[in-house]
XYZ file of N, CA, C and O in Angstrom:
760
model
N 38.896 16.794 -33.186
C 39.580 15.592 -32.740
C 40.819 15.335 -33.598
O 41.848 14.918 -33.069
N 40.679 15.575 -34.885
C 41.846 15.364 -35.765
C 42.988 16.304 -35.378
O 44.141 15.917 -35.396
N 42.623 17.553 -35.002
C 43.650 18.506 -34.584
C 44.350 18.054 -33.313
O 45.491 18.421 -33.064
N 43.658 17.236 -32.507
C 44.245 16.705 -31.276
C 45.064 15.445 -31.542
O 45.603 14.846 -30.612
N 45.158 15.030 -32.807
C 45.978 13.871 -33.150
C 45.223 12.559 -33.282
O 45.833 11.512 -33.473
N 43.907 12.598 -33.198
C 43.128 11.368 -33.362
C 43.052 11.051 -34.854
O 42.618 11.888 -35.652
N 43.486 9.837 -35.220
C 43.576 9.474 -36.637
C 42.271 8.926 -37.198
O 41.961 9.132 -38.351
N 41.509 8.206 -36.395
C 40.307 7.543 -36.898
C 39.070 8.269 -36.381
O 38.610 8.031 -35.272
N 38.563 9.177 -37.194
C 37.373 9.957 -36.848
C 36.399 9.859 -38.018
O 36.791 10.013 -39.164
N 35.146 9.584 -37.719
C 34.138 9.601 -38.760
C 32.834 10.127 -38.200
O 32.658 10.232 -37.006
N 31.951 10.458 -39.121
C 30.702 11.104 -38.765
C 29.532 10.295 -39.308
O 29.587 9.802 -40.434
N 28.505 10.147 -38.500
C 27.249 9.556 -38.953
C 26.219 10.677 -38.970
O 26.032 11.357 -37.965
N 25.565 10.876 -40.104
C 24.514 11.882 -40.164
C 23.159 11.188 -40.240
O 23.061 10.052 -40.692
N 22.138 11.865 -39.767
C 20.794 11.307 -39.786
C 19.779 12.445 -39.847
O 20.058 13.559 -39.443
N 18.609 12.137 -40.369
C 17.528 13.117 -40.453
C 16.850 13.221 -39.087
O 16.627 12.218 -38.424
N 16.525 14.455 -38.698
C 15.860 14.686 -37.422
C 15.078 15.996 -37.499
O 15.177 16.717 -38.491
N 14.337 16.290 -36.480
C 13.642 17.574 -36.398
C 14.489 18.525 -35.554
O 15.066 18.118 -34.548
N 14.580 19.767 -35.995
C 15.338 20.783 -35.263
C 14.458 22.009 -35.047
O 13.548 22.286 -35.832
N 14.732 22.732 -33.963
C 13.983 23.965 -33.692
C 14.515 25.092 -34.568
O 15.721 25.287 -34.683
N 13.613 25.825 -35.149
C 13.966 26.980 -35.960
C 13.284 28.193 -35.350
O 12.065 28.241 -35.224
N 14.070 29.171 -34.931
C 13.530 30.397 -34.341
C 13.428 31.471 -35.405
O 14.387 31.731 -36.130
N 12.257 32.067 -35.485
C 12.045 33.202 -36.376
C 12.032 34.469 -35.547
O 12.851 34.641 -34.639
N 11.069 35.322 -35.804
C 10.963 36.564 -35.044
C 10.693 36.241 -33.571
O 9.955 35.323 -33.247
N 11.352 36.953 -32.699
C 11.112 36.840 -31.263
C 11.473 38.199 -30.668
O 12.656 38.526 -30.511
N 10.428 38.995 -30.384
C 10.667 40.370 -29.956
C 9.507 40.907 -29.143
O 8.381 40.403 -29.214
N 9.806 41.940 -28.386
C 8.819 42.673 -27.595
C 8.792 44.086 -28.137
O 9.852 44.703 -28.300
N 7.597 44.603 -28.437
C 7.502 45.967 -28.934
C 6.600 46.794 -28.026
O 5.632 46.279 -27.470
N 6.971 48.051 -27.890
C 6.196 49.024 -27.124
C 6.363 50.352 -27.834
O 7.485 50.834 -27.990
N 5.249 50.916 -28.271
C 5.284 52.170 -29.027
C 6.262 52.005 -30.183
O 6.078 51.135 -31.015
N 7.344 52.778 -30.213
C 8.285 52.701 -31.328
C 9.582 51.976 -30.951
O 10.579 52.086 -31.648
N 9.578 51.247 -29.840
C 10.783 50.531 -29.396
C 10.595 49.028 -29.552
O 9.518 48.499 -29.311
N 11.678 48.364 -29.946
C 11.663 46.910 -30.107
C 12.821 46.313 -29.317
O 13.942 46.816 -29.371
N 12.536 45.241 -28.597
C 13.534 44.563 -27.769
C 13.678 43.128 -28.257
O 12.687 42.389 -28.300
N 14.898 42.716 -28.625
C 15.089 41.341 -29.094
C 14.985 40.352 -27.928
O 15.465 40.609 -26.827
N 14.341 39.216 -28.194
C 14.161 38.164 -27.203
C 14.651 36.837 -27.769
O 14.887 36.720 -28.967
N 14.754 35.858 -26.898
C 15.079 34.493 -27.310
C 14.038 33.557 -26.705
O 13.683 33.711 -25.532
N 13.555 32.593 -27.493
C 12.589 31.653 -26.932
C 13.246 30.715 -25.932
O 14.417 30.362 -26.071
N 12.481 30.326 -24.910
C 12.943 29.336 -23.943
C 12.587 27.966 -24.503
O 11.709 27.843 -25.352
N 13.257 26.925 -24.029
C 13.073 25.575 -24.582
C 11.602 25.151 -24.573
O 10.813 25.646 -23.779
N 11.237 24.223 -25.446
C 9.841 23.782 -25.542
C 9.342 23.110 -24.261
O 10.116 22.600 -23.464
N 8.027 23.131 -24.107
C 7.364 22.308 -23.091
C 7.046 20.990 -23.793
O 6.220 20.968 -24.704
N 7.689 19.922 -23.376
C 7.555 18.675 -24.120
C 8.060 18.932 -25.524
O 9.215 19.305 -25.715
N 7.186 18.801 -26.502
C 7.577 19.090 -27.884
C 6.957 20.374 -28.407
O 7.085 20.704 -29.574
N 6.272 21.133 -27.549
C 5.565 22.343 -27.981
C 6.445 23.570 -27.736
O 6.687 23.948 -26.593
N 6.918 24.208 -28.808
C 7.759 25.404 -28.634
C 6.921 26.611 -28.214
O 5.723 26.678 -28.483
N 7.556 27.585 -27.549
C 6.831 28.777 -27.087
C 6.590 29.762 -28.228
O 7.425 30.596 -28.530
N 5.446 29.641 -28.864
C 5.137 30.478 -30.028
C 3.834 31.240 -29.834
O 2.932 30.772 -29.157
N 3.765 32.393 -30.474
C 2.533 33.176 -30.506
C 1.964 33.109 -31.919
O 2.651 32.699 -32.856
N 0.734 33.551 -32.088
C 0.191 33.762 -33.425
C 1.006 34.879 -34.081
O 1.734 35.613 -33.399
N 0.880 35.035 -35.383
C 1.674 36.039 -36.102
C 1.489 37.443 -35.537
O 2.431 38.227 -35.471
N 0.287 37.762 -35.092
C 0.027 39.098 -34.529
C 0.623 39.259 -33.139
O 0.739 40.372 -32.639
N 0.982 38.164 -32.495
C 1.566 38.222 -31.169
C 0.501 38.287 -30.085
O -0.694 38.125 -30.344
N 0.947 38.514 -28.858
C 0.048 38.715 -27.720
C 0.321 40.119 -27.178
O 1.467 40.550 -27.097
N -0.750 40.821 -26.824
C -0.645 42.207 -26.385
C -1.288 42.366 -25.020
O -2.352 41.812 -24.754
N -0.609 43.110 -24.157
C -1.136 43.385 -22.829
C -0.145 44.216 -22.044
O 0.955 44.520 -22.511
N -0.517 44.577 -20.822
C 0.399 45.366 -19.987
C 1.570 44.492 -19.519
O 1.391 43.309 -19.235
N 2.748 45.096 -19.436
C 3.928 44.399 -18.940
C 4.042 44.662 -17.444
O 4.185 45.800 -17.007
N 3.972 43.579 -16.662
C 3.974 43.669 -15.199
C 5.239 43.003 -14.673
O 5.499 41.834 -14.967
N 6.029 43.742 -13.892
C 7.264 43.185 -13.302
C 6.942 42.594 -11.935
O 6.329 43.248 -11.091
N 7.395 41.319 -11.719
C 7.121 40.644 -10.452
C 8.390 40.111 -9.782
O 8.315 39.249 -8.913
N 9.550 40.637 -10.147
C 10.800 40.208 -9.506
C 11.004 38.712 -9.617
O 11.009 38.157 -10.709
N 11.145 38.041 -8.482
C 11.380 36.590 -8.487
C 10.091 35.789 -8.632
O 10.116 34.569 -8.642
N 8.959 36.471 -8.713
C 7.696 35.794 -8.951
C 6.989 35.279 -7.717
O 6.029 34.513 -7.832
N 7.445 35.691 -6.534
C 6.719 35.312 -5.318
C 5.325 35.938 -5.372
O 5.137 37.017 -5.946
N 4.372 35.275 -4.771
C 2.988 35.732 -4.844
C 2.820 37.174 -4.358
O 2.082 37.954 -4.955
N 3.540 37.561 -3.305
C 3.399 38.930 -2.789
C 3.993 39.987 -3.721
O 3.802 41.177 -3.511
N 4.702 39.586 -4.771
C 5.255 40.547 -5.727
C 4.234 40.939 -6.798
O 4.447 41.907 -7.525
N 3.147 40.199 -6.888
C 2.108 40.511 -7.875
C 1.212 41.630 -7.352
O 0.945 41.696 -6.157
N 0.728 42.474 -8.240
C -0.188 43.531 -7.785
C -1.492 42.912 -7.277
O -1.911 41.848 -7.732
N -2.153 43.609 -6.352
C -3.424 43.118 -5.815
C -4.444 42.910 -6.936
O -5.210 41.961 -6.915
N -4.458 43.805 -7.879
C -5.365 43.697 -9.024
C -4.527 43.321 -10.251
O -4.151 44.175 -11.043
N -4.229 42.041 -10.386
C -3.420 41.581 -11.515
C -4.207 41.779 -12.809
O -5.320 41.270 -12.939
N -3.660 42.536 -13.766
C -4.422 42.833 -14.985
C -4.637 41.578 -15.826
O -3.696 40.834 -16.078
N -5.858 41.321 -16.258
C -6.106 40.159 -17.108
C -5.310 40.273 -18.400
O -5.207 41.355 -18.972
N -4.732 39.170 -18.847
C -3.985 39.163 -20.099
C -2.638 39.843 -20.033
O -2.065 40.197 -21.064
N -2.097 40.021 -18.837
C -0.795 40.687 -18.695
C 0.319 39.818 -19.255
O 0.188 38.597 -19.393
N 1.418 40.461 -19.577
C 2.663 39.780 -19.878
C 3.537 40.009 -18.655
O 3.680 41.148 -18.198
N 4.067 38.947 -18.100
C 4.802 39.037 -16.839
C 6.296 39.070 -17.109
O 6.833 38.229 -17.837
N 6.959 40.041 -16.513
C 8.418 40.165 -16.547
C 8.936 39.712 -15.197
O 8.502 40.216 -14.162
N 9.841 38.727 -15.202
C 10.399 38.269 -13.929
C 11.879 37.977 -14.085
O 12.389 37.816 -15.190
N 12.563 37.957 -12.946
C 13.986 37.654 -12.929
C 14.205 36.210 -13.364
O 13.408 35.328 -13.047
N 15.301 35.986 -14.072
C 15.602 34.632 -14.525
C 15.807 33.683 -13.346
O 15.451 32.515 -13.424
N 16.339 34.184 -12.257
C 16.558 33.348 -11.063
C 15.278 33.246 -10.248
O 15.253 33.542 -9.069
N 14.207 32.825 -10.897
C 12.906 32.763 -10.234
C 12.473 31.341 -9.910
O 11.347 31.130 -9.479
N 13.345 30.380 -10.140
C 12.978 28.996 -9.889
C 11.796 28.605 -10.757
O 11.714 28.989 -11.920
N 10.856 27.883 -10.167
C 9.687 27.492 -10.955
C 8.501 28.427 -10.721
O 7.364 28.089 -11.039
N 8.764 29.638 -10.230
C 7.688 30.613 -10.012
C 7.036 31.087 -11.305
O 5.964 31.695 -11.269
N 7.658 30.817 -12.451
C 7.057 31.204 -13.731
C 5.683 30.557 -13.899
O 4.801 31.121 -14.533
N 5.503 29.395 -13.317
C 4.222 28.687 -13.440
C 3.080 29.501 -12.817
O 1.951 29.476 -13.301
N 3.384 30.214 -11.727
C 2.375 31.027 -11.041
C 1.800 32.082 -11.988
O 0.602 32.373 -11.958
N 2.643 32.666 -12.812
C 2.170 33.700 -13.732
C 1.058 33.155 -14.627
O 0.029 33.824 -14.824
N 1.227 31.954 -15.125
C 0.198 31.372 -15.990
C -1.037 30.978 -15.180
O -2.163 31.100 -15.663
N -0.830 30.543 -13.942
C -1.982 30.225 -13.091
C -2.837 31.467 -12.845
O -4.051 31.368 -12.684
N -2.208 32.626 -12.815
C -2.918 33.880 -12.576
C -3.472 34.510 -13.858
O -4.083 35.570 -13.807
N -3.229 33.874 -15.004
C -3.807 34.352 -16.253
C -2.874 35.108 -17.172
O -3.335 35.746 -18.128
N -1.571 35.057 -16.949
C -0.633 35.750 -17.840
C -0.659 35.101 -19.228
O -0.864 33.895 -19.362
N -0.434 35.925 -20.245
C -0.335 35.410 -21.615
C 1.065 34.910 -21.931
O 1.241 34.068 -22.810
N 2.062 35.460 -21.248
C 3.453 35.098 -21.526
C 4.319 35.521 -20.348
O 3.919 36.365 -19.538
N 5.506 34.926 -20.269
C 6.498 35.304 -19.261
C 7.780 35.696 -19.988
O 8.253 34.976 -20.876
N 8.320 36.848 -19.614
C 9.609 37.321 -20.122
C 10.593 37.229 -18.961
O 10.400 37.871 -17.925
N 11.633 36.417 -19.120
C 12.683 36.328 -18.106
C 13.757 37.344 -18.451
O 14.213 37.409 -19.596
N 14.172 38.143 -17.470
C 15.235 39.125 -17.688
C 16.514 38.611 -17.058
O 16.495 37.969 -16.004
N 17.625 38.904 -17.708
C 18.936 38.515 -17.203
C 19.159 39.141 -15.839
O 18.850 40.302 -15.616
N 19.682 38.374 -14.930
C 19.974 38.920 -13.602
C 21.423 38.617 -13.216
O 21.723 38.155 -12.140
N 22.294 38.851 -14.171
C 23.742 38.729 -13.973
C 24.188 37.339 -13.516
O 24.974 37.181 -12.604
N 23.654 36.307 -14.155
C 24.148 34.955 -13.920
C 23.735 34.323 -12.616
O 24.374 33.372 -12.168
N 22.678 34.798 -11.988
C 22.262 34.240 -10.706
C 21.224 33.129 -10.848
O 20.612 32.729 -9.881
N 21.005 32.610 -12.055
C 19.973 31.600 -12.272
C 20.290 30.327 -11.512
O 21.422 29.858 -11.487
N 19.284 29.791 -10.890
C 19.410 28.527 -10.168
C 19.169 27.386 -11.126
O 18.206 27.384 -11.877
N 20.029 26.429 -11.147
C 19.851 25.270 -12.006
C 19.025 24.199 -11.292
O 18.854 23.115 -11.780
N 18.499 24.506 -10.121
C 17.671 23.557 -9.390
C 16.290 23.431 -10.007
O 15.581 22.480 -9.737
N 15.867 24.400 -10.790
C 14.525 24.405 -11.343
C 14.592 24.483 -12.861
O 15.508 25.055 -13.421
N 13.585 23.941 -13.484
C 13.488 23.995 -14.934
C 12.566 25.142 -15.330
O 11.629 25.473 -14.615
N 12.827 25.700 -16.474
C 12.004 26.773 -16.995
C 11.082 26.257 -18.093
O 10.634 26.992 -18.950
N 10.846 24.949 -18.034
C 9.920 24.298 -18.957
C 9.287 23.131 -18.214
O 9.671 22.805 -17.096
N 8.318 22.510 -18.867
C 7.649 21.350 -18.299
C 7.525 20.289 -19.382
O 7.569 20.611 -20.566
N 7.383 19.059 -19.007
C 7.208 17.997 -19.993
C 5.799 17.984 -20.567
O 5.539 17.319 -21.559
N 4.868 18.699 -19.935
C 3.502 18.773 -20.458
C 3.515 19.530 -21.784
O 4.097 20.611 -21.871
N 2.894 19.005 -22.818
C 2.914 19.670 -24.123
C 1.933 20.849 -24.173
O 0.876 20.784 -24.785
N 2.294 21.928 -23.494
C 1.435 23.115 -23.412
C 2.206 24.333 -23.894
O 3.383 24.486 -23.590
N 1.528 25.188 -24.632
C 2.197 26.380 -25.164
C 2.144 27.518 -24.157
O 1.396 28.472 -24.304
N 2.959 27.404 -23.115
C 3.175 28.518 -22.201
C 4.306 29.330 -22.818
O 5.456 28.887 -22.850
N 3.987 30.511 -23.334
C 4.989 31.318 -24.035
C 5.950 31.899 -23.015
O 5.572 32.686 -22.153
N 7.216 31.476 -23.105
C 8.272 31.932 -22.214
C 9.455 32.349 -23.076
O 9.867 31.626 -23.972
N 9.965 33.538 -22.816
C 11.074 34.081 -23.595
C 12.103 34.686 -22.652
O 11.822 34.944 -21.483
N 13.285 34.925 -23.185
C 14.414 35.432 -22.402
C 14.881 36.746 -22.999
O 15.061 36.857 -24.223
N 15.079 37.737 -22.139
C 15.658 39.019 -22.548
C 17.067 39.099 -21.990
O 17.263 38.980 -20.778
N 18.038 39.316 -22.852
C 19.442 39.359 -22.442
C 19.822 40.768 -22.004
O 20.544 41.483 -22.681
N 19.300 41.139 -20.861
C 19.560 42.460 -20.310
C 18.768 42.616 -19.024
O 17.961 41.758 -18.671
N 18.968 43.712 -18.318
C 18.256 43.904 -17.047
C 16.776 44.238 -17.263
O 16.402 44.827 -18.277
N 15.973 43.882 -16.289
C 14.538 44.161 -16.345
C 14.267 45.658 -16.495
O 13.265 46.052 -17.095
N 15.153 46.491 -15.977
C 14.952 47.946 -16.038
C 14.987 48.481 -17.467
O 14.555 49.608 -17.703
N 15.503 47.702 -18.419
C 15.504 48.120 -19.824
C 14.101 48.104 -20.426
O 13.835 48.821 -21.384
N 13.232 47.262 -19.902
C 11.942 47.004 -20.534
C 10.854 47.947 -20.012
O 10.919 48.406 -18.877
N 9.853 48.218 -20.838
C 8.839 49.237 -20.519
C 7.733 48.725 -19.584
O 6.577 48.540 -19.976
N 8.076 48.512 -18.334
C 7.115 48.034 -17.335
C 5.973 49.033 -17.213
O 6.189 50.244 -17.197
N 4.738 48.517 -17.145
C 3.556 49.357 -17.016
C 2.956 49.777 -18.345
O 1.824 50.238 -18.397
N 3.703 49.616 -19.419
C 3.180 49.981 -20.742
C 2.506 48.781 -21.392
O 2.755 47.628 -21.030
N 1.678 49.057 -22.385
C 1.099 47.989 -23.200
C 2.146 47.578 -24.229
O 2.718 48.434 -24.919
N 2.423 46.284 -24.277
C 3.461 45.751 -25.160
C 2.872 44.622 -25.995
O 1.841 44.054 -25.662
N 3.563 44.303 -27.080
C 3.210 43.143 -27.906
C 4.423 42.242 -28.008
O 5.529 42.707 -28.301
N 4.198 40.979 -27.740
C 5.256 39.974 -27.837
C 4.949 39.074 -29.022
O 3.839 38.545 -29.132
N 5.915 38.943 -29.906
C 5.815 38.022 -31.046
C 6.948 37.023 -30.940
O 8.101 37.417 -30.736
N 6.606 35.756 -31.090
C 7.633 34.715 -31.031
C 7.233 33.579 -31.955
O 6.167 32.978 -31.790
N 8.068 33.303 -32.943
C 7.803 32.228 -33.901
C 8.897 31.174 -33.778
O 10.068 31.446 -34.054
N 8.506 29.996 -33.328
C 9.436 28.877 -33.206
C 8.743 27.656 -33.803
O 7.606 27.363 -33.446
N 9.412 26.978 -34.715
C 8.822 25.811 -35.360
C 9.820 24.660 -35.387
O 11.030 24.871 -35.237
N 9.297 23.482 -35.557
C 10.123 22.298 -35.812
C 10.257 22.161 -37.314
O 9.272 22.264 -38.042
N 11.476 21.945 -37.788
C 11.713 21.772 -39.214
C 12.649 20.598 -39.427
O 13.432 20.250 -38.534
N 12.592 19.996 -40.614
C 13.524 18.901 -40.891
C 14.963 19.405 -40.850
O 15.252 20.519 -41.298
N 15.829 18.598 -40.317
C 17.236 18.971 -40.240
C 18.112 17.739 -40.237
O 17.628 16.608 -40.392
N 19.368 17.955 -40.060
C 20.339 16.864 -40.038
C 21.059 16.862 -38.707
O 21.562 17.896 -38.270
N 21.081 15.715 -38.077
C 21.859 15.537 -36.860
C 23.120 14.764 -37.193
O 23.270 14.227 -38.293
N 24.027 14.700 -36.260
C 25.260 13.952 -36.548
C 25.850 13.394 -35.270
O 25.764 13.994 -34.202
N 26.402 12.224 -35.425
C 27.213 11.614 -34.375
C 28.655 11.650 -34.850
O 28.935 11.318 -36.009
N 29.557 12.063 -34.002
C 30.981 12.048 -34.317
C 31.596 10.890 -33.545
O 31.428 10.783 -32.334
N 32.280 10.033 -34.264
C 32.851 8.823 -33.665
C 34.357 8.835 -33.880
O 34.836 9.174 -34.966
N 35.085 8.481 -32.847
C 36.544 8.434 -32.949
C 37.040 7.140 -32.312
O 36.474 6.658 -31.334
N 38.084 6.582 -32.887
C 38.715 5.405 -32.298
C 40.095 5.840 -31.812
O 40.909 6.338 -32.597
N 40.283 5.705 -30.515
C 41.540 6.102 -29.908
C 42.182 4.837 -29.339
O 41.682 4.267 -28.368
N 43.257 4.358 -29.954
C 43.883 3.131 -29.452
C 44.491 3.349 -28.064
O 45.002 4.423 -27.759
N 44.381 2.327 -27.235
C 44.969 2.399 -25.903
C 46.479 2.294 -25.958
O 47.072 1.974 -26.989
N 47.114 2.561 -24.836
C 48.575 2.498 -24.774
C 49.071 1.307 -23.975
O 50.265 1.041 -23.953
N 48.158 0.561 -23.314
C 48.543 -0.606 -22.531
C 48.730 -1.779 -23.488
O 47.789 -2.198 -24.158
N 49.936 -2.333 -23.581
C 50.174 -3.425 -24.525
C 49.506 -4.741 -24.087
O 49.381 -5.655 -24.889
N 49.036 -4.829 -22.854
C 48.420 -6.059 -22.367
C 46.928 -5.804 -22.129
O 46.559 -4.866 -21.451
N 46.090 -6.638 -22.735
C 44.663 -6.567 -22.501
C 44.128 -7.985 -22.445
O 44.843 -8.946 -22.739
N 42.903 -8.129 -22.073
C 42.281 -9.444 -21.923
C 42.200 -10.120 -23.299
O 41.379 -9.745 -24.130
N 43.043 -11.106 -23.547
C 43.109 -11.775 -24.848
C 41.785 -12.453 -25.205
O 41.445 -12.555 -26.375
N 41.043 -12.918 -24.195
C 39.780 -13.610 -24.469
C 38.723 -12.640 -25.005
O 37.887 -13.015 -25.826
N 38.749 -11.424 -24.540
C 37.761 -10.444 -24.981
C 38.209 -9.654 -26.195
O 37.421 -9.047 -26.886
N 39.476 -9.591 -26.439
C 39.979 -8.802 -27.558
C 40.297 -7.382 -27.123
O 40.225 -7.055 -25.937
N 40.630 -6.515 -28.084
C 40.980 -5.133 -27.739
C 39.811 -4.423 -27.040
O 38.654 -4.658 -27.354
N 40.141 -3.588 -26.082
C 39.130 -2.836 -25.360
C 38.949 -1.468 -26.010
O 39.864 -0.950 -26.652
N 37.773 -0.914 -25.836
C 37.476 0.387 -26.419
C 36.972 1.316 -25.321
O 36.299 0.895 -24.390
N 37.310 2.567 -25.469
C 36.818 3.609 -24.583
C 35.857 4.460 -25.409
O 36.205 4.926 -26.489
N 34.642 4.623 -24.914
C 33.645 5.402 -25.643
C 33.399 6.703 -24.889
O 33.082 6.694 -23.706
N 33.572 7.812 -25.586
C 33.261 9.132 -25.054
C 32.064 9.644 -25.838
O 32.051 9.564 -27.065
N 31.073 10.152 -25.157
C 29.878 10.648 -25.844
C 29.554 12.054 -25.373
O 29.682 12.365 -24.194
N 29.161 12.872 -26.316
C 28.717 14.234 -26.014
C 27.508 14.517 -26.895
O 27.624 14.499 -28.113
N 26.335 14.747 -26.306
C 25.151 15.010 -27.133
C 25.225 16.388 -27.779
O 25.154 17.400 -27.100
N 25.389 16.400 -29.075
C 25.473 17.662 -29.809
C 24.097 18.129 -30.270
O 23.964 19.212 -30.802
N 23.074 17.295 -30.064
C 21.746 17.646 -30.540
C 20.818 18.072 -29.405
O 19.613 18.048 -29.527
N 21.381 18.447 -28.278
C 20.555 18.888 -27.170
C 20.630 20.408 -27.054
O 21.387 21.048 -27.759
N 19.831 20.960 -26.150
C 19.870 22.400 -25.950
C 19.582 22.718 -24.499
O 19.053 21.910 -23.755
N 19.963 23.924 -24.126
C 19.735 24.357 -22.754
C 18.377 25.019 -22.607
O 17.484 24.826 -23.411
N 18.232 25.825 -21.588
C 16.959 26.497 -21.344
C 16.631 27.507 -22.441
O 15.488 27.733 -22.770
N 17.652 28.151 -22.982
C 17.471 29.091 -24.082
C 18.214 28.504 -25.269
O 19.438 28.620 -25.356
N 17.500 27.809 -26.179
C 18.162 26.979 -27.178
C 18.838 27.696 -28.319
O 19.603 27.087 -29.039
N 18.570 28.965 -28.550
C 19.129 29.585 -29.742
C 20.549 30.042 -29.516
O 21.010 30.249 -28.439
């Protein structure tokens, strides 16, 4: 703001909780694929135990029911396209341990959320690459560590004087307030 010529800028800092991402990866044999955690469900981040969760990786495309195998393996990890709407919920209904969303070249629909307000640890992660990169059909282990830690938030405040020399004398000078939440995050917060 100062670079834009605003003279009166100040900052308010405050203590808050922030998400801290640690290890987040998928391993198969001797290959490791970096992942990113998806936003928390309510306040519960998508985390695994230190050993992770292990099972077969099953690709289900957009997650429609007919894309699942007839014999869905118990404890599977489901790989689905990011543009799957709220079909990720079906994977957990069928017994999946986790959902891995694969990049599908920016076709994600913003009509659906990839989280829920229910405080449940449905492990959901994002892979920044095509589903074909990942070892579908192999046994994989997913590890994801996300915690809440103390942090500092901040509000940036600026006073920008108006240019109209006439204003309501009874009310005094008018102010324009612009707000931008800097402490929020999208579906993939890291």
